[in-house]
Amino acid sequence: MTAPIKNRFASTRRSFLSRSSVAIVGVLALPGGLAGCSSKIPPMIVDATPVNLTAWRFQTLAQLSEMILPTTDTPGAITAGVPQYIDGLLASWAKPETRKSFEAALDMLDNVASKAHGAEFIELGDGAQVSTLEAYEAACFGKDAYDKTDADAAAKAGYRGLKRVIYRGYYHSEVGCTQELQYELNPGPNARIDAPLSEVGRSWAL
Amino acid sequence: MAEDFDVIVVGSGMSGGWAAKELCERGLKVLVIERGRHIEHGGPEYTDMLQPWERENYGLIPEELMDHPTWATVDYAITPDNLKWFTRFEDAPYTVEDGTKFVWVRAHNLGGRSLLWWRQTYRMGPEDFEANAKDGHGVPWPIGYDDMKPWYDHVDRFAGIAGSQAGIPNVPDGIFQKSFGLTAAEKVLKEKLEENFPGRRLIDGRCAHLTQPTEEQTALGRGVCQKRLHCNRGCTFGAFFSSVSATLPAAQATGNLTVISDTVVSEIIYNAETQKAEGVRTVHSETRAGAEYRAKAVFLCASAFGSVHVLLNSQSEAMPNGLGNGHDRVGRYITDHIVGKGARGTILGVDDRYYEGRRPTGFYIPRFRNLSEPGDGYLRGGAFQSNSRRLGPDRLANQPGFGAQNKHAAREPGSWTIDLGGFGEMLPRADNRVTLNPTRKDKWGLPLLHFDVSVSDNEHKMGEQMSDDAVAILEAAGAVNIERTGRINEPGDRIHEMGGAVMGDDPTKAVTNKFSQLHAAKNVFITDGSAFPSGGCQNPSISFMAMTARAANNCADMLAEGAI
């Protein structure tokens, strides 16, 4: 039983479709779509309407976030409201080139998926999504990832930045601070500066 | 001429708050004039009770804002919560000499930068007051540590300083409340440092936080530090020292204080016959309406360059170059601290230790170069002011990996990281100066300040050795993943600016005398950073406070005796 979520970025209602139904919805919606194409109706990974991202990219981001920080014995990135947080950041924090690089990163993920599996990222089954994300991360963090002459350099840098805000969005959320890790707003004067890890328990979120 | 007040204090920050408190407590009627807006301690501008998930953008500041040259190098100090207290460059511009850079950070609001400071409090030592006379740089100090000691003590008692007694001459001990203590990694570093480098010491960070509030502090509504590190959002507990939580309320309690905000002091009114100031002229920051206020004495506590600006702008027939500037010494000997050169590394062997809460301080390795050990071809030296922490979950964001295993790995804190950052002294040089821009004016009709400040070879050499020393210290502690960090910062961006109206016995070289009185007008006192002929390498705020308290009590004595 998880605590009620008061996170400002969390949805009021979420529907998780199974991966197989996601794939079916995607295929039915638009066979052979273009990466990030705004005219394509995406599978519903998170039941929320983006303000800044296209629906397709937003749902791709939701799936990506949940794969990075999944629901386990504690809620994952979607319950923590990470996709909505990042969608909001595009207007309230990101400069235009950062926004473009995040969008390019999401599109590149679709391109990697399409090349390997003939479908876009959120249309793939579990195993293909995992292998796609592994290959994609290898490209984004590999030794060639920082080559600015690479055509995908901005997208790769975009993914590295996107992953950082996915982590921030999760570990600053109420879920991340109170269920996954721990956080005290007012630790108090008796908080110990040097204490056994075994007594403190989990890592502090912040 | 009838005076409206006994004393006018220009500025309400670290220094102005102290002037107000001391003068009011001596029974004098005091007017504090703040150029910025009013802030209510514990009022709606404080955001310290927000949860992380309630903060705007979860604490990220818009990227475009941080790309602005004014902010880019002070990103260490800015959060979305305190951004409202940093004055926008566009609102109060300044100019810099071609080929130089200067970052002038201001907080035009009640309390000034006392709401923004990092609260580190280290006294300057006897050597710091002797340095200018000894090596010939800058104007010799007219006072020594012994003159300041009682006032440092006075400030400690009222402000509340957490620290530990260490017996180190260069950072003299004070009257401390209980120290916050060291983390496990810092204990390792301390043991290895003191074992391998006799004469070098590592001490608990000293900071202006209440850990054992006194009755006097409690009576002001101040409480014990909750180890939150929300200080830059304002502290509802009043646990860290600021003007708005401590000195201004104390002054208010006497019934002798009047505060007006949104009022820019444009100049000091000087009477050439009496050779004294009569008061100040002001411009309302919004309406631009002019006004005059009169008093028996004026305290300039407007921050180093704020005070210099008022002096330079106080032009009269008798003083065409500005008040007290017949010798063209106002605006000279600008210093900041040089920081950024250091090293970081991973401390091993204490992964079974952790911490609770968020300690609002760190640790300190006092200066040893050109004290107990020689410097490599430069004068003076620097200290290390640092912190340690175990890496958080974001360490996993910067590498490949995802899924349940990765998520669960973040439940364990990461390795212990220590970042040793040097804080070095800048030599006072007469050609590091600020003047009035001859053509450009601000929205209040006052000439802009123009900066021509640069660091010298001395600072570069010091910075290099600070890096070498940091690496050697970490190596001696068995640290791994050691890397050199930083670069010499842009002058001004450490927000420790000093100089411009320096004190000294020689009226042909100095601007104020040993009692902080303007040589040219004895009822004008300048007690903020502008009066400092050199800055040591210690965080300067506590020295500004002590200097101000000393001058205020001298002023009260002089007024009582009819000497000014």
XYZ file of N, CA and C in Angstrom, chain A residues 6-9 67-76 80 85 89 92-96 98 130 133-134 137 141 160 163-165 167-174 177-178 180-181 183-206, chain B residues 48-64 67 178 180-184 186-187 211 224-228 230 233 237 351-359 390-404 406-408 410-414 416:
408
model
N 1.024 13.420 -3.086
C 0.635 14.827 -3.152
C 1.515 15.600 -4.130
N 2.365 14.812 -4.823
C 3.306 15.429 -5.737
C 2.580 16.281 -6.783
N 3.054 17.475 -6.965
C 2.390 18.373 -7.912
C 2.485 17.876 -9.350
N 3.482 17.019 -9.614
C 3.646 16.536 -10.983
C 2.955 15.196 -11.226
N 11.427 2.728 -17.050
C 12.443 1.666 -17.206
C 13.704 1.992 -16.406
N 14.043 3.268 -16.341
C 15.255 3.658 -15.591
C 15.002 3.498 -14.098
N 13.871 3.976 -13.636
C 13.531 3.897 -12.204
C 12.155 3.245 -12.086
N 12.126 1.916 -12.151
C 10.851 1.215 -12.257
C 10.132 1.042 -10.934
N 8.905 0.650 -11.041
C 8.132 0.249 -9.869
C 8.711 -1.081 -9.376
N 9.101 -1.100 -8.116
C 9.582 -2.350 -7.509
C 8.764 -2.542 -6.236
N 9.436 -2.670 -5.117
C 8.671 -2.671 -3.868
C 8.282 -1.251 -3.469
N 8.771 -0.288 -4.220
C 8.333 1.109 -4.071
C 7.907 1.609 -5.444
N 7.122 2.686 -5.476
C 6.657 3.191 -6.774
C 7.816 3.645 -7.671
N 7.535 3.654 -8.955
C 8.545 4.049 -9.929
C 8.359 5.480 -10.403
N 5.838 8.729 -9.483
C 6.510 9.902 -8.900
C 6.285 11.163 -9.725
N 7.009 16.263 -14.623
C 8.050 17.185 -14.129
C 8.928 17.651 -15.292
N 9.566 21.236 -17.072
C 10.898 21.864 -17.120
C 11.212 22.459 -18.487
N 9.843 25.860 -18.087
C 10.184 26.677 -16.915
C 11.678 26.678 -16.599
N 12.451 25.801 -17.238
C 13.869 25.695 -16.898
C 14.787 25.634 -18.129
N 14.411 24.809 -19.121
C 15.345 24.510 -20.214
C 15.475 25.673 -21.191
N 16.700 25.906 -21.635
C 16.864 26.847 -22.730
C 16.558 26.110 -24.042
N 16.343 26.845 -25.138
C 15.879 26.183 -26.366
C 16.768 25.021 -26.813
N 18.597 23.057 -25.007
C 18.407 21.899 -24.128
C 17.116 21.183 -24.481
N 14.381 -3.444 -23.560
C 15.578 -3.502 -22.728
C 16.831 -3.507 -23.598
N 17.345 -0.077 -25.127
C 17.846 0.938 -24.179
C 19.313 0.675 -23.818
N 19.673 -0.598 -23.743
C 21.092 -0.912 -23.465
C 21.985 -0.402 -24.590
N 22.009 3.468 -24.525
C 22.849 4.012 -23.441
C 24.323 3.811 -23.746
N 26.817 6.991 -23.702
C 27.860 7.117 -22.679
C 29.207 6.551 -23.137
N 22.050 12.307 -21.924
C 22.771 12.384 -20.640
C 22.109 13.422 -19.716
N 18.667 12.064 -18.556
C 18.766 11.068 -17.477
C 18.994 11.766 -16.135
N 19.763 12.829 -16.167
C 20.003 13.565 -14.907
C 18.693 14.153 -14.360
N 17.872 14.699 -15.237
C 16.624 15.279 -14.708
C 15.595 14.198 -14.373
N 16.474 11.462 -12.870
C 16.889 11.161 -11.484
C 16.451 12.267 -10.531
N 16.646 13.478 -10.955
C 16.255 14.592 -10.082
C 14.744 14.556 -9.823
N 13.998 14.350 -10.881
C 12.547 14.314 -10.759
C 12.089 13.209 -9.830
N 12.788 12.095 -9.845
C 12.383 10.975 -8.986
C 12.816 11.204 -7.536
N 14.084 11.556 -7.340
C 14.578 11.623 -5.960
C 14.235 12.929 -5.241
N 13.671 13.879 -5.962
C 13.120 15.056 -5.296
C 11.612 14.915 -5.069
N 11.019 13.884 -5.636
C 9.570 13.718 -5.485
C 9.253 13.174 -4.095
N 7.998 13.221 -3.757
C 7.599 12.689 -2.454
C 7.851 11.182 -2.395
N 11.628 10.713 -1.977
C 12.136 11.181 -0.677
C 11.584 10.382 0.502
N 10.377 9.873 0.356
C 9.758 9.278 1.549
C 9.517 7.781 1.444
N 11.125 5.590 -1.393
C 12.309 4.897 -1.913
C 13.523 5.158 -1.015
N 13.801 6.401 -0.739
C 14.914 6.749 0.160
C 14.312 7.474 1.352
N 14.164 11.259 3.767
C 14.387 12.705 3.799
C 13.739 13.268 5.053
N 14.421 14.177 5.696
C 13.843 14.872 6.854
C 13.857 16.365 6.568
N 12.702 16.988 6.623
C 12.657 18.439 6.404
C 13.410 19.154 7.524
N 13.167 18.750 8.748
C 13.815 19.360 9.916
C 14.492 18.276 10.746
N 15.716 17.911 10.396
C 16.379 16.804 11.114
C 16.510 17.056 12.611
N 16.705 18.303 12.981
C 16.763 18.615 14.415
C 18.174 18.610 14.964
N 18.336 19.225 16.140
C 19.686 19.411 16.688
C 20.389 18.111 17.065
N 19.647 17.030 17.272
C 20.297 15.790 17.676
C 20.746 14.926 16.507
N 20.521 15.375 15.289
C 21.011 14.617 14.139
C 22.525 14.456 14.254
N 22.986 13.228 14.021
C 24.414 12.929 14.223
C 25.214 13.177 12.943
N 26.349 13.829 13.120
C 27.202 14.140 11.968
C 28.055 12.929 11.591
N 28.321 12.065 12.539
C 29.055 10.821 12.275
C 28.276 9.699 12.961
N 27.715 8.818 12.158
C 26.859 7.772 12.715
C 27.060 6.491 11.921
N 26.837 5.326 12.553
C 26.955 4.066 11.804
C 25.906 4.007 10.693
N 26.339 3.615 9.521
C 25.411 3.486 8.390
C 24.268 2.541 8.756
N 24.597 1.496 9.516
C 23.572 0.504 9.862
C 22.440 1.124 10.673
N 22.743 2.175 11.396
C 21.699 2.826 12.194
C 20.934 3.881 11.398
N 21.608 4.453 10.413
C 20.934 5.477 9.598
C 19.986 4.817 8.606
N 20.433 3.645 8.077
C 19.586 2.934 7.120
C 19.854 3.379 5.709
N 18.796 3.612 4.966
C 18.966 3.938 3.545
C 19.627 5.298 3.331
N 20.107 5.444 2.136
C 20.692 6.719 1.702
C 19.665 7.846 1.858
N 20.174 9.036 2.147
C 19.324 10.218 2.110
C 19.047 10.591 0.667
N 17.803 10.933 0.395
C 17.480 11.389 -0.966
C 18.188 12.712 -1.247
N 18.237 13.560 -0.215
C 18.867 14.886 -0.345
C 19.594 15.219 0.939
N 11.657 28.179 3.738
C 12.416 27.077 4.346
C 11.552 25.906 4.789
N 10.253 26.071 4.788
C 9.396 24.959 5.208
C 8.834 24.173 4.019
N 9.274 24.519 2.813
C 8.810 23.771 1.646
C 9.526 22.424 1.566
N 8.775 21.393 1.233
C 9.374 20.086 0.975
C 10.091 20.135 -0.382
N 11.016 19.219 -0.624
C 11.753 19.250 -1.909
C 10.825 19.238 -3.118
N 9.732 18.486 -2.986
C 8.837 18.357 -4.134
C 7.893 19.539 -4.263
N 7.956 20.436 -3.326
C 7.125 21.644 -3.423
C 7.904 22.819 -3.985
N 9.196 22.633 -4.190
C 10.027 23.744 -4.658
C 9.923 23.881 -6.179
N 9.971 25.108 -6.615
C 9.899 25.389 -8.042
C 10.990 24.606 -8.782
N 10.583 23.887 -9.790
C 11.519 23.095 -10.620
C 12.386 22.153 -9.784
N 11.939 21.807 -8.615
C 12.738 20.979 -7.696
C 14.139 21.591 -7.494
N 14.197 22.871 -7.459
C 15.471 23.532 -7.137
C 16.357 23.844 -8.325
N 15.852 23.734 -9.538
C 16.661 24.107 -10.711
C 16.344 25.549 -11.108
N 17.379 26.302 -11.388
C 17.200 27.689 -11.832
C 17.191 27.713 -13.355
N 16.301 28.462 -13.960
C 16.256 28.503 -15.424
C 17.649 28.660 -16.045
N 17.922 27.808 -17.016
C 19.269 27.785 -17.598
C 19.676 29.119 -18.197
N 18.746 29.772 -18.865
C 19.110 31.026 -19.529
C 19.536 32.084 -18.516
N 23.041 31.505 -17.505
C 24.029 31.804 -18.542
C 24.443 33.267 -18.517
N 28.443 25.025 20.982
C 28.848 23.666 20.633
C 29.073 23.518 19.124
N 29.577 21.666 15.414
C 28.809 20.639 14.705
C 29.586 19.333 14.570
N 30.914 19.387 14.661
C 31.697 18.157 14.587
C 32.043 17.762 13.165
N 32.830 16.695 13.067
C 33.361 16.227 11.781
C 32.699 14.917 11.369
N 32.634 14.708 10.063
C 32.166 13.415 9.546
C 33.293 12.387 9.676
N 32.947 11.132 9.424
C 33.946 10.065 9.524
C 35.099 10.296 8.546
N 36.145 13.117 7.359
C 36.936 14.270 7.793
C 37.850 13.890 8.963
N 37.388 12.972 9.788
C 38.247 12.501 10.881
C 39.474 11.773 10.333
N 23.712 26.695 18.416
C 23.594 25.302 18.868
C 23.245 25.247 20.351
N 17.423 27.061 18.152
C 18.572 26.209 17.849
C 18.505 25.717 16.388
N 19.669 25.557 15.803
C 19.785 25.100 14.410
C 19.235 23.680 14.283
N 18.425 23.479 13.261
C 17.771 22.183 13.029
C 18.525 21.317 12.027
N 19.735 21.739 11.637
C 20.566 20.969 10.685
C 19.792 20.660 9.391
N 19.247 21.705 8.834
C 18.436 21.538 7.617
C 19.165 21.961 6.358
N 18.707 24.763 4.977
C 17.773 25.547 4.170
C 18.069 27.038 4.334
N 17.069 29.876 2.131
C 15.637 30.139 1.906
C 15.087 31.059 2.992
N 13.517 29.674 12.053
C 13.982 29.476 13.418
C 14.930 30.598 13.870
N 33.284 3.403 4.879
C 31.993 3.237 4.214
C 30.908 2.700 5.145
N 31.305 2.297 6.340
C 30.284 1.869 7.306
C 29.776 3.039 8.152
N 30.228 4.253 7.816
C 29.788 5.447 8.553
C 28.978 6.359 7.627
N 28.082 7.096 8.236
C 27.222 7.993 7.452
C 26.890 9.185 8.352
N 25.872 9.918 8.034
C 25.493 11.085 8.840
C 23.979 11.246 8.810
N 23.525 12.083 9.701
C 22.100 12.421 9.728
C 21.971 13.933 9.537
N 20.890 14.308 8.945
C 20.659 15.736 8.763
C 21.610 16.351 7.751
N 21.549 17.655 7.667
C 22.388 18.382 6.711
C 23.139 19.472 7.475
N 24.344 19.137 7.857
C 25.180 20.059 8.637
C 25.377 21.363 7.857
N 28.787 11.744 1.244
C 28.685 10.505 0.499
C 27.813 10.774 -0.717
N 28.262 10.294 -1.868
C 27.543 10.595 -3.098
C 26.123 10.060 -3.028
N 25.212 10.800 -3.597
C 23.795 10.445 -3.576
C 23.396 9.659 -4.819
N 22.097 9.455 -4.976
C 21.621 8.630 -6.088
C 21.979 9.187 -7.458
N 22.162 10.499 -7.538
C 22.450 11.075 -8.858
C 23.781 10.608 -9.433
N 24.624 9.985 -8.584
C 25.881 9.449 -9.139
C 25.589 8.417 -10.224
N 24.440 7.749 -10.124
C 24.095 6.701 -11.074
C 23.463 7.260 -12.340
N 23.158 8.563 -12.314
C 22.562 9.178 -13.502
C 23.613 9.462 -14.562
N 24.840 9.504 -14.146
C 25.901 9.919 -15.069
C 26.648 8.744 -15.683
N 25.994 7.614 -15.725
C 26.618 6.425 -16.299
C 25.523 5.525 -16.856
N 25.901 4.550 -17.700
C 24.874 3.649 -18.222
C 24.303 2.800 -17.089
N 23.096 2.338 -17.275
C 22.475 1.459 -16.283
C 21.065 1.906 -15.980
N 20.174 0.949 -15.833
C 18.785 1.274 -15.517
C 18.120 0.054 -14.914
N 16.931 0.263 -14.387
C 16.156 -0.862 -13.890
C 16.241 -1.044 -12.393
N 15.597 -2.119 -11.946
C 15.439 -2.357 -10.513
C 16.789 -2.442 -9.786
N 19.631 -1.077 -10.510
C 20.214 0.258 -10.378
C 19.477 1.078 -9.324
N 18.186 0.995 -9.360
C 17.378 1.744 -8.399
C 17.717 1.304 -6.976
N 17.843 0.015 -6.783
C 18.134 -0.477 -5.434
C 19.566 -0.160 -5.011
N 20.993 2.542 -5.403
C 21.008 3.912 -4.867
C 20.548 3.961 -3.424
N 20.039 2.851 -2.911
C 19.631 2.850 -1.503
C 20.840 2.871 -0.572
N 21.981 2.428 -1.116
C 23.242 2.542 -0.373
C 23.880 3.881 -0.730
N 24.341 4.642 0.248
C 25.046 5.881 -0.125
C 26.325 5.560 -0.895
N 26.725 6.480 -1.743
C 27.935 6.280 -2.542
C 29.193 6.545 -1.727
N 32.659 8.254 -0.178
C 32.929 9.518 0.517
C 33.768 10.419 -0.372
